[in-house]
XYZ file of C-alpha atoms in Angstrom:
307
model
C 3.216 -8.343 -12.482
C 2.048 -7.215 -16.033
C 3.705 -3.753 -15.224
C 7.101 -4.984 -15.952
C 8.375 -3.998 -12.701
C 8.733 -7.260 -11.096
C 11.330 -9.999 -11.379
C 9.418 -13.178 -12.031
C 10.137 -16.927 -11.833
C 8.454 -20.290 -11.387
C 8.039 -20.756 -7.535
C 6.724 -23.776 -5.592
C 4.097 -23.073 -2.771
C 1.921 -25.385 -1.002
C -1.766 -25.531 -0.512
C -3.893 -27.460 1.762
C -6.243 -29.902 0.046
C -8.580 -30.669 2.784
C -8.165 -30.185 6.797
C -4.391 -29.654 6.398
C -3.376 -33.199 6.525
C -2.818 -33.508 2.852
C -0.668 -30.861 1.347
C -0.195 -30.511 -2.469
C 2.685 -28.630 -4.147
C 1.757 -26.180 -6.899
C 4.201 -24.622 -9.183
C 3.309 -21.020 -10.509
C 4.987 -17.949 -11.746
C 5.347 -15.307 -9.147
C 6.655 -12.070 -8.709
C 9.412 -11.020 -6.324
C 8.242 -8.481 -3.516
C 10.623 -8.913 -0.864
C 14.225 -10.522 -0.516
C 16.539 -11.049 2.779
C 20.065 -11.959 2.118
C 21.874 -13.588 5.358
C 25.531 -14.164 4.647
C 28.783 -15.092 6.416
C 31.739 -13.873 4.638
C 35.455 -14.781 5.551
C 36.309 -11.476 6.649
C 33.214 -10.354 8.444
C 33.024 -11.437 12.278
C 29.133 -11.458 12.191
C 26.484 -12.677 10.061
C 25.376 -9.908 7.816
C 21.665 -9.063 7.291
C 20.557 -7.380 4.195
C 16.889 -6.826 3.030
C 15.597 -5.634 -0.323
C 11.939 -4.711 -1.415
C 10.160 -4.120 -4.624
C 9.567 -0.409 -5.056
C 5.802 -0.414 -5.053
C 5.080 -2.360 -1.977
C 3.646 0.491 0.120
C 0.779 2.372 -1.436
C -1.995 4.711 -0.770
C -5.705 3.778 -0.891
C -5.768 4.104 -4.617
C -2.697 1.894 -5.137
C -0.270 4.655 -5.733
C 3.544 3.955 -4.353
C 4.429 6.492 -1.482
C 7.935 6.098 -1.909
C 10.071 6.175 -5.367
C 12.584 3.600 -6.505
C 15.315 4.822 -4.299
C 13.309 5.070 -1.092
C 12.387 8.782 -1.023
C 8.848 9.821 -0.167
C 6.932 11.004 -3.035
C 5.175 13.457 -1.230
C 5.125 14.668 2.228
C 2.847 12.690 4.477
C 1.256 14.712 7.228
C -0.496 13.409 10.305
C -0.337 9.958 8.929
C 0.237 7.140 11.423
C 2.246 4.019 10.092
C -0.782 1.910 10.411
C -4.720 1.911 10.566
C -5.682 1.495 13.101
C -2.620 3.107 14.957
C -1.002 0.243 16.884
C -0.113 1.391 20.351
C 2.241 -1.030 22.336
C 2.368 -0.941 26.024
C 5.911 -2.276 26.164
C 6.877 -5.271 28.621
C 8.626 -4.280 31.745
C 10.389 -6.335 34.548
C 7.494 -9.052 35.396
C 4.721 -7.477 32.932
C 3.718 -8.603 29.527
C 3.473 -6.446 26.457
C -0.107 -5.197 25.669
C -1.741 -3.394 23.277
C -4.207 -0.510 23.273
C -7.697 -1.832 21.921
C -8.654 0.218 18.689
C -11.896 1.882 18.326
C -12.353 0.220 15.037
C -10.869 -1.559 12.151
C -10.972 -0.861 8.422
C -13.714 -2.360 6.450
C -11.245 -3.330 3.784
C -7.790 -2.819 2.483
C -8.546 -1.164 -0.827
C -5.338 -1.255 -2.745
C -2.941 -1.124 0.362
C -0.618 -3.513 2.121
C -2.253 -4.921 5.071
C -1.821 -7.701 7.742
C -4.258 -9.596 9.853
C -3.367 -11.712 12.814
C -5.004 -15.067 13.370
C -7.897 -14.815 15.884
C -6.553 -15.867 19.608
C -9.285 -18.465 19.753
C -7.925 -20.255 16.800
C -4.234 -19.870 17.844
C -2.407 -22.845 19.375
C -2.286 -21.679 22.960
C -5.650 -19.461 22.459
C -3.733 -16.282 23.342
C -0.852 -15.076 20.891
C -1.182 -11.512 22.678
C -1.578 -9.664 19.225
C -4.410 -7.337 17.987
C -6.837 -9.759 16.106
C -10.027 -7.738 15.567
C -9.517 -7.121 11.926
C -7.217 -5.874 9.223
C -4.399 -3.486 9.836
C -3.387 -1.217 6.861
C 0.199 -0.342 6.308
C 0.326 3.638 5.591
C 4.031 3.954 5.711
C 7.170 2.459 7.343
C 7.690 2.824 11.196
C 11.085 3.507 10.693
C 12.109 5.371 7.528
C 14.891 4.234 5.137
C 18.263 5.817 6.114
C 19.472 8.718 3.741
C 22.699 6.686 3.329
C 20.889 3.752 2.007
C 18.688 5.963 -0.257
C 21.859 7.492 -1.669
C 23.320 3.925 -2.216
C 20.163 2.856 -3.953
C 20.426 5.970 -6.419
C 24.192 5.084 -7.239
C 22.998 1.384 -7.917
C 20.184 2.576 -10.332
C 22.410 4.905 -11.910
C 24.643 2.153 -12.700
C 22.183 -0.114 -13.982
C 20.993 2.566 -16.390
C 24.378 3.417 -17.623
C 24.999 -0.337 -18.416
C 21.361 -0.765 -20.105
C 21.566 2.693 -22.207
C 23.921 1.514 -24.962
C 22.354 -1.968 -24.963
C 19.038 -1.085 -26.375
C 16.860 -3.516 -23.931
C 13.225 -4.017 -24.989
C 12.269 -3.080 -21.533
C 14.117 -1.423 -18.731
C 15.825 -3.959 -16.294
C 13.493 -4.860 -13.488
C 16.190 -4.393 -10.918
C 15.624 -0.654 -11.500
C 12.336 -1.245 -9.275
C 13.929 -2.754 -6.536
C 15.672 -0.983 -3.448
C 17.882 -1.878 -0.562
C 15.913 -1.133 2.726
C 18.925 -1.468 5.273
C 21.979 -3.545 6.451
C 22.791 -4.930 9.617
C 26.652 -5.900 9.835
C 27.234 -5.617 13.414
C 25.294 -5.833 16.613
C 24.091 -2.429 18.102
C 24.529 -2.383 22.063
C 23.335 0.187 24.591
C 19.689 -0.568 24.115
C 17.693 0.624 27.269
C 15.150 -2.319 28.087
C 11.599 -1.376 27.123
C 12.784 2.087 25.436
C 13.197 2.730 21.675
C 16.336 4.633 20.586
C 18.288 5.901 17.648
C 19.417 4.560 15.335
C 15.992 3.116 15.193
C 15.891 2.332 11.264
C 19.117 0.270 11.423
C 18.556 -1.342 15.058
C 14.811 -2.362 14.208
C 15.695 -3.391 10.403
C 12.737 -4.980 8.801
C 11.001 -5.494 5.562
C 7.520 -4.071 4.960
C 6.238 -7.478 3.175
C 8.354 -10.055 5.172
C 8.024 -8.497 8.488
C 4.783 -6.697 8.186
C 3.338 -7.264 11.707
C 4.016 -4.777 14.180
C 6.095 -6.483 16.461
C 8.252 -7.769 13.798
C 8.749 -4.210 12.892
C 9.858 -3.246 16.267
C 11.560 -6.312 17.461
C 13.935 -6.706 20.224
C 14.620 -8.999 23.046
C 12.656 -12.089 22.556
C 8.947 -13.608 21.940
C 7.190 -14.606 25.235
C 7.007 -18.108 24.085
C 7.824 -18.786 20.582
C 7.310 -22.490 20.385
C 3.867 -22.125 22.094
C 3.074 -19.183 19.440
C 2.810 -16.535 22.075
C 4.160 -13.504 20.067
C 4.373 -10.635 22.605
C 8.096 -9.404 23.045
C 9.940 -8.323 26.030
C 13.378 -7.051 26.662
C 13.371 -8.528 30.139
C 14.169 -12.177 31.263
C 11.619 -14.087 33.151
C 13.465 -13.170 36.256
C 13.258 -9.472 35.448
C 16.949 -8.964 34.299
C 17.898 -7.140 31.103
C 17.802 -9.761 28.431
C 20.727 -10.402 25.870
C 20.209 -12.271 22.519
C 23.221 -11.871 20.356
C 26.985 -12.027 21.484
C 29.325 -9.492 20.318
C 33.177 -9.063 20.979
C 33.063 -11.229 24.038
C 29.773 -9.438 25.358
C 26.141 -10.039 24.937
C 23.694 -7.494 23.740
C 19.846 -6.992 23.188
C 19.780 -6.536 19.545
C 16.716 -5.764 17.478
C 15.478 -6.408 14.008
C 16.756 -9.224 11.854
C 19.833 -9.987 13.873
C 18.136 -10.002 17.284
C 15.205 -11.933 16.135
C 17.615 -14.688 14.409
C 19.730 -14.466 17.689
C 16.612 -16.215 19.341
C 16.969 -19.108 16.958
C 20.830 -19.202 17.476
C 20.320 -19.248 21.156
C 17.921 -22.210 20.745
C 20.888 -24.181 18.991
C 19.635 -23.864 15.141
C 22.503 -21.444 13.887
C 20.318 -18.514 13.376
C 17.782 -20.419 11.478
C 14.213 -20.767 12.116
C 13.796 -23.023 9.388
C 16.265 -25.470 10.916
C 14.589 -25.002 14.294
C 11.052 -25.777 13.274
C 11.119 -27.674 10.122
C 13.513 -30.344 10.207
C 13.760 -32.154 6.707
C 15.253 -35.690 6.578
C 15.345 -35.692 2.692
C 14.765 -33.621 -0.315
C 11.088 -33.738 -1.697
C 10.968 -35.423 -4.986
C 9.436 -33.546 -7.655
C 6.103 -35.171 -8.584
C 6.012 -33.382 -11.915
C 7.661 -34.715 -15.077
C 11.524 -34.164 -15.173
C 12.222 -32.673 -18.606
C 15.632 -31.865 -19.946
C 15.439 -28.262 -18.873
C 14.846 -29.098 -15.169
C 17.374 -31.675 -15.331
C 19.986 -29.019 -16.660
C 18.682 -26.598 -13.767
C 19.400 -29.369 -11.172
C 22.848 -30.205 -12.375
C 24.076 -26.830 -12.175
C 24.012 -26.757 -8.204
C 26.245 -29.652 -7.375
C 28.500 -28.476 -10.275
C 29.243 -25.336 -8.534
C 32.238 -24.787 -6.391
């Protein structure tokens, strides 16, 4: 965050004080690395899914960003797999479950790269979540590149920010110069062939590198085999072997991928496209245990005062 390239704010997160039965709220200044905006406008017939990232999320082993602020690659990446180890999925078919080719080895450490690590199956609720769990998985680049149209939109936005800032002599460049749009889903895309990846992949499989780092979230379509039981393999087929549909579109149902398809699973479960409403019912707001000073009070009353 000291780089000045992050939007920072006081954020609340929760830590376990013992075995997980007692949770403590912690307020700490954090930097924004990724952001989803999901909105329903008056004119749009669908929820619109938009995702943004900080410019330096995906780096090489030395910590150098592989993309610029607009989303272009800084250099040509030759013979580089999106992840290390290379994740190879054997997609589910009618009556079969998705499996992964076992890697020969896992990295010893992340160095300065983005990575993820799945909890080991024996520690998972159902003892078999179906994902690779032998070690850390490094992110070398995106599975699906940022589309050229989005890169151009980022350049236009950044140019506009620079034009605004130039005559105002800010002490430092606006931090929003270091954030970029990754993609937008505004309408479901149909004609998905079950079990097969197809164009336009970047928009169909829209995903954020730090919010959906895991391979199955980067390539999501269909549904999880058993979300409530925490079995996170995915399939484009129903239990009866038929083509699965997860989002309705113009009177028809389609198998959508990415953000829209994933949240379609929550919609089908009756929680209005929201996994928060599905798994975390809140009966009343949590009371702030810290002192309520005049600054916090003014911040609070701004919310009910808004139209």
